Short mmCIF file of C-alpha atoms in Angstrom, two decimals:
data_model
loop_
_atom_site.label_atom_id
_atom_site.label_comp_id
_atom_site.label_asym_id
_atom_site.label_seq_id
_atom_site.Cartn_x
_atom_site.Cartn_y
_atom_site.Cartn_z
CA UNK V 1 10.56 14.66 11.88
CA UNK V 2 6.67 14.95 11.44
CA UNK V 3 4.02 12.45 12.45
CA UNK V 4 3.90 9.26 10.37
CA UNK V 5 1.48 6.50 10.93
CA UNK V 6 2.83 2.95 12.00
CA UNK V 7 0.04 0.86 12.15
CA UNK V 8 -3.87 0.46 11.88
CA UNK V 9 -6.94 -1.99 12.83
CA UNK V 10 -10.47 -1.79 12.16
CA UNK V 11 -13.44 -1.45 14.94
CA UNK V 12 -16.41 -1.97 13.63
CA UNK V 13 -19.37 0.03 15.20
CA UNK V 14 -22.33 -2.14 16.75
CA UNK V 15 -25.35 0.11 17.83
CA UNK V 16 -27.61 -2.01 18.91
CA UNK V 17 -25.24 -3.46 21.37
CA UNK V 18 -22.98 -0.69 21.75
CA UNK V 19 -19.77 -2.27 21.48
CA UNK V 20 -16.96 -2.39 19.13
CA UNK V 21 -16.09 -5.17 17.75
CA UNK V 22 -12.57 -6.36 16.03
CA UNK V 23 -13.04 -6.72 11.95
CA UNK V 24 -12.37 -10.45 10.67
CA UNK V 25 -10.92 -8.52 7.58
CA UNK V 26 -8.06 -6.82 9.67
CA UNK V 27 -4.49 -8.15 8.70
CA UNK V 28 -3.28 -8.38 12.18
CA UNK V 29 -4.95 -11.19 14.68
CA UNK V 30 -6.43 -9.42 17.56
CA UNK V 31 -4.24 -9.39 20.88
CA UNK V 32 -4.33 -8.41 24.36
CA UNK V 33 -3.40 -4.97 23.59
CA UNK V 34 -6.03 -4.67 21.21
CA UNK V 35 -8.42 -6.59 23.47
CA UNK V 36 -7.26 -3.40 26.20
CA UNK V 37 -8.29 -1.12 23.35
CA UNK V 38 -11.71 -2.48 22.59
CA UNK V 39 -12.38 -2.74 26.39
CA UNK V 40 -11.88 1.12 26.77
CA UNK V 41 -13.58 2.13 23.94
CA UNK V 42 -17.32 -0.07 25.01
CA UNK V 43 -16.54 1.09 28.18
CA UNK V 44 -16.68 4.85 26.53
CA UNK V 45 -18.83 3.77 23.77
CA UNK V 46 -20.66 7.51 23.50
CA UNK V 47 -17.72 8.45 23.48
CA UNK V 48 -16.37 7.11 20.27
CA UNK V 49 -19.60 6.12 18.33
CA UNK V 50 -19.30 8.89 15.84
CA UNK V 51 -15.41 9.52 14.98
CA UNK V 52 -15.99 11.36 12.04
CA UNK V 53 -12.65 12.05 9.53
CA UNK V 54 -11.38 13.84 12.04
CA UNK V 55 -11.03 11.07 14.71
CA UNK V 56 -11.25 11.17 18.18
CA UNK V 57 -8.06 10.83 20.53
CA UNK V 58 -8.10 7.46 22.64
CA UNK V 59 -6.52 8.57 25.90
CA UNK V 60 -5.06 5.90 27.16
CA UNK V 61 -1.57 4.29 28.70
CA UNK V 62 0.75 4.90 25.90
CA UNK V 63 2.40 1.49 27.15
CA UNK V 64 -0.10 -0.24 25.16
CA UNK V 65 -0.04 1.67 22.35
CA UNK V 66 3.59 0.88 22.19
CA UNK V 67 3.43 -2.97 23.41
CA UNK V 68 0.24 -3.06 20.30
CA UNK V 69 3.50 -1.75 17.61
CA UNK V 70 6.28 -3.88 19.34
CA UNK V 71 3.76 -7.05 18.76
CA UNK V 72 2.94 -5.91 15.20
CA UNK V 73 6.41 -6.34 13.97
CA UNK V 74 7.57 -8.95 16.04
CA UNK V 75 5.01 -11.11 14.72
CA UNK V 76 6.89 -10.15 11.18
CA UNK V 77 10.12 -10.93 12.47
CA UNK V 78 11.53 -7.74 13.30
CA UNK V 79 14.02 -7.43 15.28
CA UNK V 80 15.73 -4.03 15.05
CA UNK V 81 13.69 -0.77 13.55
CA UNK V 82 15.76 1.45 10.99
CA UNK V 83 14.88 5.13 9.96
CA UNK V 84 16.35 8.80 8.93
CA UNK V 85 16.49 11.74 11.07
CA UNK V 86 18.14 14.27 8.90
CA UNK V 87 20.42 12.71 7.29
CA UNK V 88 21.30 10.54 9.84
CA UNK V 89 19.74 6.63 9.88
CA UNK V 90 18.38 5.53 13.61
CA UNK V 91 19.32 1.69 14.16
CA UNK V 92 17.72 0.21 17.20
CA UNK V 93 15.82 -2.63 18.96
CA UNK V 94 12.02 -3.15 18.52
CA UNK V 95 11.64 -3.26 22.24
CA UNK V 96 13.37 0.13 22.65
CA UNK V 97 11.02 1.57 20.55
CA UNK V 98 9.58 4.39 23.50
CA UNK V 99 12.65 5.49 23.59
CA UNK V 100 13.15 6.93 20.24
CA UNK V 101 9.24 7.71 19.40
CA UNK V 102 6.54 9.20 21.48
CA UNK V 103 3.08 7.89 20.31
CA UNK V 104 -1.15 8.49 19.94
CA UNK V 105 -3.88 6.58 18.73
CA UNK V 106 -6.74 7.64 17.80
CA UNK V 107 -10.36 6.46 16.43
CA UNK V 108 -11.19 8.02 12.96
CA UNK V 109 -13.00 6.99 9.37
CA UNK V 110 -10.85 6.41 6.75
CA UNK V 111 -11.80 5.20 3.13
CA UNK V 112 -11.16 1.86 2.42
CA UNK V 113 -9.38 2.20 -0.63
CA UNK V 114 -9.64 1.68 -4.71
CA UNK V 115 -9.50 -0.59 -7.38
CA UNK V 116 -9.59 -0.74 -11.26
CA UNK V 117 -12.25 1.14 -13.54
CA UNK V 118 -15.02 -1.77 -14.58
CA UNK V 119 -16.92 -1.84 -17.52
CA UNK V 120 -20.19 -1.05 -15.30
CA UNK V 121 -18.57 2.15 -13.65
CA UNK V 122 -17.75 3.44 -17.37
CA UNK V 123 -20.69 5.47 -18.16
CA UNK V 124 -20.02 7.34 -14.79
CA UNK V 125 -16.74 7.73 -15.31
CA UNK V 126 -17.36 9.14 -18.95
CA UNK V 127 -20.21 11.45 -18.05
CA UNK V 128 -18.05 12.76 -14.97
CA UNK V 129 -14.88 13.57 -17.81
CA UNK V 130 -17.29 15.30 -19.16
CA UNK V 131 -17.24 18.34 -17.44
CA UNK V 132 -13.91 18.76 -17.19
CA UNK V 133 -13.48 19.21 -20.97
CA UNK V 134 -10.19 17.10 -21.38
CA UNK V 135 -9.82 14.96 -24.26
CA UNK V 136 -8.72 11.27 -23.82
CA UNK V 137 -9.37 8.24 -25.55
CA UNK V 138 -10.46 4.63 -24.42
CA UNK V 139 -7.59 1.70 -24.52
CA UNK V 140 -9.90 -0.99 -22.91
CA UNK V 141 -10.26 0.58 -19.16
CA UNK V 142 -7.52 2.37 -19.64
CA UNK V 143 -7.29 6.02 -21.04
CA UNK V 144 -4.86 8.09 -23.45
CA UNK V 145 -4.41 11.81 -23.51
CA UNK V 146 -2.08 14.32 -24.63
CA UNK V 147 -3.12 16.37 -21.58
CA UNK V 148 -1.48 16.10 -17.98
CA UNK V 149 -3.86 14.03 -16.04
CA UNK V 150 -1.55 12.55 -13.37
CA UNK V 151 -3.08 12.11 -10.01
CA UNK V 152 -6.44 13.90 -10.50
CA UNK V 153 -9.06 13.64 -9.19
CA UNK V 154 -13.00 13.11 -10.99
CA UNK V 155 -16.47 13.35 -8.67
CA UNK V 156 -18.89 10.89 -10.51
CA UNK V 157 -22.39 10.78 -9.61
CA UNK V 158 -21.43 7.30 -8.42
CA UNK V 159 -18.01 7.25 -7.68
CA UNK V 160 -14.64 9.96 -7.44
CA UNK V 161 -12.06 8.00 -9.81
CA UNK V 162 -7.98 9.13 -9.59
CA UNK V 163 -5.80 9.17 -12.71
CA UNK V 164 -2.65 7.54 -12.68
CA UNK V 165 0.14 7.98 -15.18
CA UNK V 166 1.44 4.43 -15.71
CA UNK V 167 5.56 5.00 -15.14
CA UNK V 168 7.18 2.65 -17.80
CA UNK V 169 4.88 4.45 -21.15
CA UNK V 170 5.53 7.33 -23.32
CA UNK V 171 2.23 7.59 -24.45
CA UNK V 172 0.46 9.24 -21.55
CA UNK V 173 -1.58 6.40 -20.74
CA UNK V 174 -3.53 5.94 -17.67
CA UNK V 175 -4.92 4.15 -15.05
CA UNK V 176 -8.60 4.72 -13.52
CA UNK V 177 -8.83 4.03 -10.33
CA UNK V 178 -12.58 4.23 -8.75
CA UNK V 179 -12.22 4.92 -5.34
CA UNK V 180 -14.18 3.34 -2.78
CA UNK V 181 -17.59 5.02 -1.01
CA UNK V 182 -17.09 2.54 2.02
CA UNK V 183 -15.68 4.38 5.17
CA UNK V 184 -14.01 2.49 8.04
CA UNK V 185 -13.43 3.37 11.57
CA UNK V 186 -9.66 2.60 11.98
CA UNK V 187 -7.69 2.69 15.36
CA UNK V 188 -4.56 4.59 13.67
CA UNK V 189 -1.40 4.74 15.42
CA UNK V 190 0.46 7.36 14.74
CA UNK V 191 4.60 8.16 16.32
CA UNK V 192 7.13 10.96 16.30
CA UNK V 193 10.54 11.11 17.15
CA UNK V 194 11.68 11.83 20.37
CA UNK V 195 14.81 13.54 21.29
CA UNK V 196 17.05 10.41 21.94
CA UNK V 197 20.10 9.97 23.82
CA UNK V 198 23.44 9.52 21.55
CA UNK V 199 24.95 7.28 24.29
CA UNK V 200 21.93 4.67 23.65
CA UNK V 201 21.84 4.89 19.93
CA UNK V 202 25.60 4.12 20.20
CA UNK V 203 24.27 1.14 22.34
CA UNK V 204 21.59 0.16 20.08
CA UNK V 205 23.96 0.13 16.36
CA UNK V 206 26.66 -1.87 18.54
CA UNK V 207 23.61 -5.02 19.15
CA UNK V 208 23.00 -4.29 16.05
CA UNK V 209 26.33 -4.75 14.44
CA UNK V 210 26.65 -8.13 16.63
CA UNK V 211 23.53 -9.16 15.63
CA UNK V 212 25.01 -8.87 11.81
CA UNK V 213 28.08 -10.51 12.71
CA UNK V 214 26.35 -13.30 14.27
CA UNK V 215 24.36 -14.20 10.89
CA UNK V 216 27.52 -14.25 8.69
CA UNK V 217 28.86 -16.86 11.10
CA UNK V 218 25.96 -19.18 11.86
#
């Protein structure tokens, strides 16, 4: 199984204080593992003040990398984690989670995202089509063209914008998305499975299958 990521915050970067601090925009409330997190990284702010898109490894307990994940979805009501190996599906605990996965975190910039072609980003967009010679049409913000256009990628002098092929039309129609310019330092989880014991999987689907069993009844 490769590396998949399984959960994110953002650290903003203070330089006149050297510290981190924890983004008011993150989706997850800061906790004590985070709090641990943010303490090593002002402790090591030199360290980490310049991550790049490459990131920088935070070498730390892996406890609290995992405790960080276990409080993430417990605080959305998971209970039990479910995934594929092969073609075989993994049922088991949240809190046995280092058993099954062995985990990193590290410090990188990431972009922040995209959102829907505007009618002042249309010039840009327009001049940048330009030089790649395909022929399209306008349907408001959206675009029509007989070539294939899915998922690519225009440099604006503004903006890059991605193409994407809506899924329910015939008619090769488009969506422009125009990619954000704003960069993020993200603390970035990332896991990968673990050779696991069969005797504790067996374990793990039979709480499972009582935990089932227990919901039809209730």
């Amino acid at each position: 199984m490769s590396t998949a990521q399984c959960g994110q915050f953002v650290l903003l970067i203070n330089l006149n204080e050297k510290k981190f601090q924890y983004s008011s925009k993150n989706k997850t409330s800061e906790n004590e593992y985070s709090k641990m997190i943010v303490d090593f990284m002002n402790k090591n702010f030199e360290t980490f003040s310049n991550p790049g898109t490459k990131g920088i490894s935070i070498q730390m307990k892996k406890s609290i990398f995992y405790n960080w994940v276990i409080n993430y979805y417990k605080e959305k009501k998971v209970k039990f984690f479910i995934t594929k190996n092969n073609e075989e599906f993994l049922i088991f605990p949240i809190d046995q989670f280092h058993k099954y996965f062995d985990i990193n975190a590290v410090y990188r910039e990431k972009k922040s995202g995209s959102s829907r072609l505007n009618s002042s980003n249309k010039s840009d967009f327009e001049n940048a089509m330009k030089s790649t010679n395909m022929k399209y049409d306008f349907v408001e913000l959206d675009i029509i063209s007989n070539e294939e256009l899915n998922k690519m990628k225009i440099s604006g002098k503004k903006y890059d914008y991605f193409l994407k092929k809506y899924d329910d039309t015939s008619n090769n129609k488009y969506e422009v998305r125009k990619l954000s310019n704003t960069k993020n330092a993200n603390v970035i989880f990332s896991i990968k499975l673990l050779p696991y014991s069969i005797e504790q999987q067996a374990k793990d689907i039979t709480m499972f299958k009582k935990e089932i069993m227990n919901k039809e009844f209730l």
